[in-house]
Amino acid sequence: MATETLTLGKALNLGLRRALEQDPKVIIMGEDVGKLGGVFRITDGLQKDFGENRIIDTPLAESGIIGTAVGLAIRGYRPICEIQFDGFVYPAYDQIVSQVAKMHYRSQGKVKLPIVIRIPYGGGIGAVEHHSESPEAYFSHTAGLKVVSCASPQDAYSMIQQSVLSDDPIVFLEPKRRYYEKGPVDVDAPLADAYPLHATRLVRAGRDATVLAYGPMVRTALDAATAAEEDGRDLEVFDLRSLSPLDLRPVYDSVRRTGRCVVVHEAPGNLGLGSELAARITEECFYSLEAPVLRVTGYDTPYPAARVEEDYLPTLDRVLDGVDRTFGW
Amino acid sequence: MARGDGGATARGKRAAPRAAKPGAKSTGDPNLVQLLTPDGDRIDSATGPDGTEYRVDFTDEEYRGLYRDLVLVRKLDAEATALQRQGELGIWASLLGQEAAQVGSGRALRTQDMAFPTYREHGVLYCRGIDPIMPLGLFRGVDQGGWDPNEFKFNMYTIVIGAQTLHATGYAMGISMDGKIGGDEGEAVIAYFGDGATSQGDVNEAFVWSGVFNSPIVFFCQNNQYAISEPLERQTRVPLYQRAAGFGFPGVRVDGNDVLATYAVTRNALDNARNGQGPTLIEAYTYRMGAHTTTDDPTRYRIASEVEAWRAKDPLARMKAFLEKQQIADESFFADIDEQAKRESLHLRERVLAMPDPEPLTLFDHVYAHGSPLLDAEREQAARYLESFEGSAH
C-alpha cells in the first residue's frame, strides 16, 4: 500500500490521470484545461501526456462544452467537462437539466450519458462575484443527475475515478477553498475497494448531537466538533459526499441516538439541501428528536463581496451557535 | 415501414440526366440553388454562391422513388394531423410544405451518416428507414419518443430549440477523433433546425465549435419563414446562409421546395464534411404551409396571399409535373403511389390507436442507469398506493 500525502487538488489531478490511463474513451474538455492545466491547475500536465485530442481546450462557451459532450457520449466517449467556476455553469444549465439529465429516461435506457461535470464551487477564497457560489440545489432537484462533492484528498482521488466510471451523468462539486489542504491518499488501492461513491461517511463519532456537512463545510464541522469538546459536547459528524441520491440510513441511526441534528452548508438556506435533510430526518426520526433539525447555512442573499464573505459563510462559531441552539430547545 | 423501392439512394445504373428544357430558368435569384422550377422544368445545373456547381443524374426509377417518398411523407403527416384532430394525439408538428427539404436531404445521407433532428423531421426519419410510428408515442403521450440513436443513425427528437446542434457537433468531433474521415467508411453528421433556432446561443456555439474543430457536419436549416408567429425578420437582418461566413465555413441557400436541388446540395456538403473539408451551412428556403403545431393558428399572423404564393411552389406538384412532362411516370404509377400512401397511412392509424398506455409504475424506469435508492423507495410507495384500491390489478 502506497500512501502519499497530497493536496486535494493534486489528488484530483492524479485521479483524472488514472481515469485517462484506464480508458482511451475518457476525455477532458473545458476552458484552459490544456496548456494552462486549468485555472486551479487540476488538469496540470495531462494534455502533455495524453494529447490535444483527449485534453481539449474548448471555445469559451459553457453550453457548448456540455452540449458537445452529449454528442461525444452518444458516440461512445466518456467526457469530463470542467466548468471554470460555479457561477459560470448557468449558461450550460439548459443542456445539463434538459438534455444531460433526461436522455437516459427519454430513450428508455438506450442512451447512456457517462458525463462528469466538474465544478470548483463554494466561497472563502476572496474572489469577485460569480466565483464563490453553491449551485448544488439546482442540480440535486433534477432527476436524472447525480451530484457528489468530495471533502478530502482520498475521496477526491477515488470519487473522481468512480464518477468517470459511472454511466449516470454526475455533477462533481470540488470545494475550491480546500484544493490546497493535504491528506493521506492510498494511490495504489484498487478502486473496487474504495468507499462507495454514493455513500455517506461517518467522519467523527460522537454521542450528543449529529452534524451533517459536505464539501468545504466538512472541515469546518470537524473543527467545530473539536471546539465543542471544550464545552463537553461530543458531536458526531457526517460527510454526506453524495447529495443526490442522498444516503441517509447512517444519519437516521445517528439522530435516533443523539436526538439532535444540525445541517451545515454554504448555499442559501431557503430551499437548500438542508431543507430536504431536515424534512426527511423529521419524517424518519420524529419520535427521537429532542429539537427540530436546525440549519446553519449561507444567507438568502447573492454571494456577497469578499470583505464580508466571512460573515456570510457558516464559520466554526456559527456552527457552534447552531449546536448551542439545538441544546437550548 | 421500409423505404420505398427505387429510392433515390439506390445504387442503380445512372442514366444521363434528363435534358433540361431550353431556356428553363430558376426563380431568378442567383443565390438560390434550383434544379427544378415550380413548373416542373429541369435546370441542368446550378451554381452556388462560392462557385460550386450542383447537378444530379438520377435514373428514372430514382426520380420515381423520390416522388414516392414525397407523397408518402405528406400522407403520413396528414394522417397524424387527422389523428390529433380526433383526439388521438396530444399535439402534432406537421411538415406540410417541407417535404422536399426533408426527403432531398434525407436521401442524400449515407447509411453511416448520423442525423440530429428537431421534432418536425418526420420525412428525414422516414428516409432513414425508421418506422413512422416511432415518434408518435411522443405526441400521443405514451413515451418520450425514445429510440436508440446509434441503431438508426437518427437521434431522438429534440424539443428545446437548437439544443441538438451541439449534440451533433460533439458527435462530429467524435467522428474526427475516431479517424472516420474520408474513404468509403467516412462519416458525416447532419443537424436539422429552423430559422428561429438560428437566434439561439446553442446554434451559434455549434457554429463556432464546428468551425474551429473543422468538424464533419452539415447544418441544415429549414427556413420555413416563421418561428411560430414570428417572421424571419424577427430573427435576422441578413440571409441566414450568409452567416456561415462569419464562422469560417461556406453557406448555401437552396430551394427547399426542390427535392433535386436539396439532394444535390446536401450530398455535396456531406461529401465535403466526410472528406475533411469541414462544415457547411445549408439554408433550405421553404415554407411551412400549415400551423407550427396543431395548437397554433397561423391565420392570426399570415396573410392568405402569401400562403397562396407558396402553394404555387409546392414540392410535390412540381415533381409530378416534371415526371409527366418527361414521361417518366404515367397515370397508373401515380394511382399506385396514392393507393400505397392510403394503405400505409391506414396501417399507421390502426397501430396508433392500438398503442397502449404505459403501466403507471414504468414512470420510474430508466431515470438512472445505476438506479437510485430514493427512486426505489418512491416506486415502492407508489406501488403500495395503487394496490390499496379495491380490485386493483396492480
Tab-separated table of C-alpha atoms in Angstrom, chain A residues 118-244:
chain	number	residue	atom	x	y	z
A	118	ARG	CA	-16.586	19.150	-12.625
A	119	ILE	CA	-17.342	22.441	-10.905
A	120	PRO	CA	-14.980	24.179	-8.470
A	121	TYR	CA	-17.555	25.583	-6.071
A	122	GLY	CA	-18.079	27.470	-2.861
A	123	GLY	CA	-16.525	30.528	-1.301
A	124	GLY	CA	-13.859	31.518	1.125
A	125	ILE	CA	-11.173	32.481	-1.363
A	126	GLY	CA	-11.823	36.216	-1.536
A	127	ALA	CA	-12.973	36.123	-5.118
A	128	VAL	CA	-15.142	38.531	-7.095
A	129	GLU	CA	-18.771	37.953	-7.965
A	130	HIS	CA	-19.787	34.631	-9.632
A	131	HIS	CA	-16.713	32.813	-8.302
A	132	SER	CA	-17.976	31.528	-4.929
A	133	GLU	CA	-21.441	30.091	-5.394
A	134	SER	CA	-23.001	26.821	-4.281
A	135	PRO	CA	-25.393	25.645	-7.010
A	136	GLU	CA	-25.933	22.129	-5.698
A	137	ALA	CA	-29.644	22.504	-5.011
A	138	TYR	CA	-30.390	23.327	-8.660
A	139	PHE	CA	-28.830	20.096	-9.804
A	140	SER	CA	-29.950	17.925	-6.900
A	141	HIS	CA	-33.515	18.929	-7.753
A	142	THR	CA	-33.194	17.485	-11.251
A	143	ALA	CA	-33.992	13.801	-11.663
A	144	GLY	CA	-31.515	12.031	-13.869
A	145	LEU	CA	-28.488	13.800	-12.467
A	146	LYS	CA	-26.331	12.620	-9.629
A	147	VAL	CA	-24.473	15.157	-7.538
A	148	VAL	CA	-21.440	14.487	-5.385
A	149	SER	CA	-18.862	16.519	-3.519
A	150	CYS	CA	-15.518	15.458	-2.135
A	151	ALA	CA	-14.059	16.825	1.083
A	152	SER	CA	-10.752	15.001	1.486
A	153	PRO	CA	-7.802	14.179	-0.775
A	154	GLN	CA	-8.578	10.461	-0.508
A	155	ASP	CA	-12.158	10.977	-1.595
A	156	ALA	CA	-11.089	13.377	-4.320
A	157	TYR	CA	-8.798	10.713	-5.724
A	158	SER	CA	-11.280	7.859	-5.683
A	159	MET	CA	-14.555	9.706	-6.204
A	160	ILE	CA	-13.421	11.346	-9.431
A	161	GLN	CA	-12.470	7.947	-10.815
A	162	GLN	CA	-15.729	6.386	-9.651
A	163	SER	CA	-17.644	9.232	-11.254
A	164	VAL	CA	-15.917	8.687	-14.576
A	165	LEU	CA	-16.831	5.009	-14.420
A	166	SER	CA	-20.473	5.762	-13.696
A	167	ASP	CA	-22.923	5.509	-16.585
A	168	ASP	CA	-25.039	8.163	-14.918
A	169	PRO	CA	-24.200	11.820	-15.516
A	170	ILE	CA	-22.562	13.285	-12.438
A	171	VAL	CA	-22.168	16.857	-11.255
A	172	PHE	CA	-18.898	16.735	-9.351
A	173	LEU	CA	-18.523	19.634	-6.951
A	174	GLU	CA	-14.985	20.428	-5.887
A	175	PRO	CA	-14.535	22.546	-2.742
A	176	LYS	CA	-12.145	25.052	-4.170
A	177	ARG	CA	-11.129	26.548	-0.835
A	178	ARG	CA	-9.858	23.055	0.130
A	179	TYR	CA	-7.812	22.438	-3.009
A	180	TYR	CA	-4.584	23.088	-1.135
A	181	GLU	CA	-5.323	21.145	2.041
A	182	LYS	CA	-3.297	17.991	2.404
A	183	GLY	CA	-4.147	14.482	3.471
A	184	PRO	CA	-3.137	10.871	3.001
A	185	VAL	CA	-4.088	9.158	-0.242
A	186	ASP	CA	-3.679	5.460	-0.886
A	187	VAL	CA	-2.819	5.734	-4.559
A	188	ASP	CA	-2.474	2.014	-5.245
A	189	ALA	CA	-5.582	0.621	-3.598
A	190	PRO	CA	-7.964	-0.956	-6.136
A	191	LEU	CA	-10.844	1.322	-6.958
A	192	ALA	CA	-13.216	-1.560	-6.284
A	193	ASP	CA	-12.192	-1.350	-2.638
A	194	ALA	CA	-12.820	2.377	-2.375
A	195	TYR	CA	-15.645	3.740	-0.285
A	196	PRO	CA	-18.850	3.662	-2.407
A	197	LEU	CA	-19.469	6.816	-4.410
A	198	HIS	CA	-22.998	7.398	-3.195
A	199	ALA	CA	-22.500	6.585	0.466
A	200	THR	CA	-22.462	8.945	3.427
A	201	ARG	CA	-19.376	8.594	5.561
A	202	LEU	CA	-19.045	8.957	9.318
A	203	VAL	CA	-16.011	11.183	9.833
A	204	ARG	CA	-16.229	11.683	13.592
A	205	ALA	CA	-18.116	9.547	16.059
A	206	GLY	CA	-19.950	11.280	18.901
A	207	ARG	CA	-22.836	10.935	21.331
A	208	ASP	CA	-24.517	14.252	21.847
A	209	ALA	CA	-25.582	15.712	18.504
A	210	THR	CA	-25.307	14.858	14.788
A	211	VAL	CA	-23.742	17.372	12.412
A	212	LEU	CA	-24.183	16.954	8.651
A	213	ALA	CA	-21.868	18.611	6.165
A	214	TYR	CA	-20.352	18.110	2.735
A	215	GLY	CA	-17.657	19.631	0.571
A	216	PRO	CA	-15.919	22.638	2.103
A	217	MET	CA	-18.005	22.537	5.276
A	218	VAL	CA	-16.766	19.120	6.411
A	219	ARG	CA	-13.512	20.659	7.634
A	220	THR	CA	-15.459	23.417	9.374
A	221	ALA	CA	-17.782	20.908	11.021
A	222	LEU	CA	-14.870	18.818	12.253
A	223	ASP	CA	-13.166	21.904	13.654
A	224	ALA	CA	-16.394	22.822	15.376
A	225	ALA	CA	-16.625	19.335	16.867
A	226	THR	CA	-13.123	19.692	18.269
A	227	ALA	CA	-14.014	23.062	19.750
A	228	ALA	CA	-17.263	21.686	21.187
A	229	GLU	CA	-15.297	19.219	23.234
A	230	GLU	CA	-14.276	22.152	25.411
A	231	ASP	CA	-17.939	22.653	26.169
A	232	GLY	CA	-18.226	18.993	26.997
A	233	ARG	CA	-20.230	18.204	23.893
A	234	ASP	CA	-19.399	15.186	21.810
A	235	LEU	CA	-20.507	15.797	18.211
A	236	GLU	CA	-20.940	13.126	15.568
A	237	VAL	CA	-20.035	14.426	12.101
A	238	PHE	CA	-21.039	13.008	8.735
A	239	ASP	CA	-19.673	13.868	5.314
A	240	LEU	CA	-22.656	13.338	3.044
A	241	ARG	CA	-20.462	13.015	-0.080
A	242	SER	CA	-23.453	12.176	-2.271
A	243	LEU	CA	-26.013	14.977	-2.452
A	244	SER	CA	-28.173	13.183	-4.983
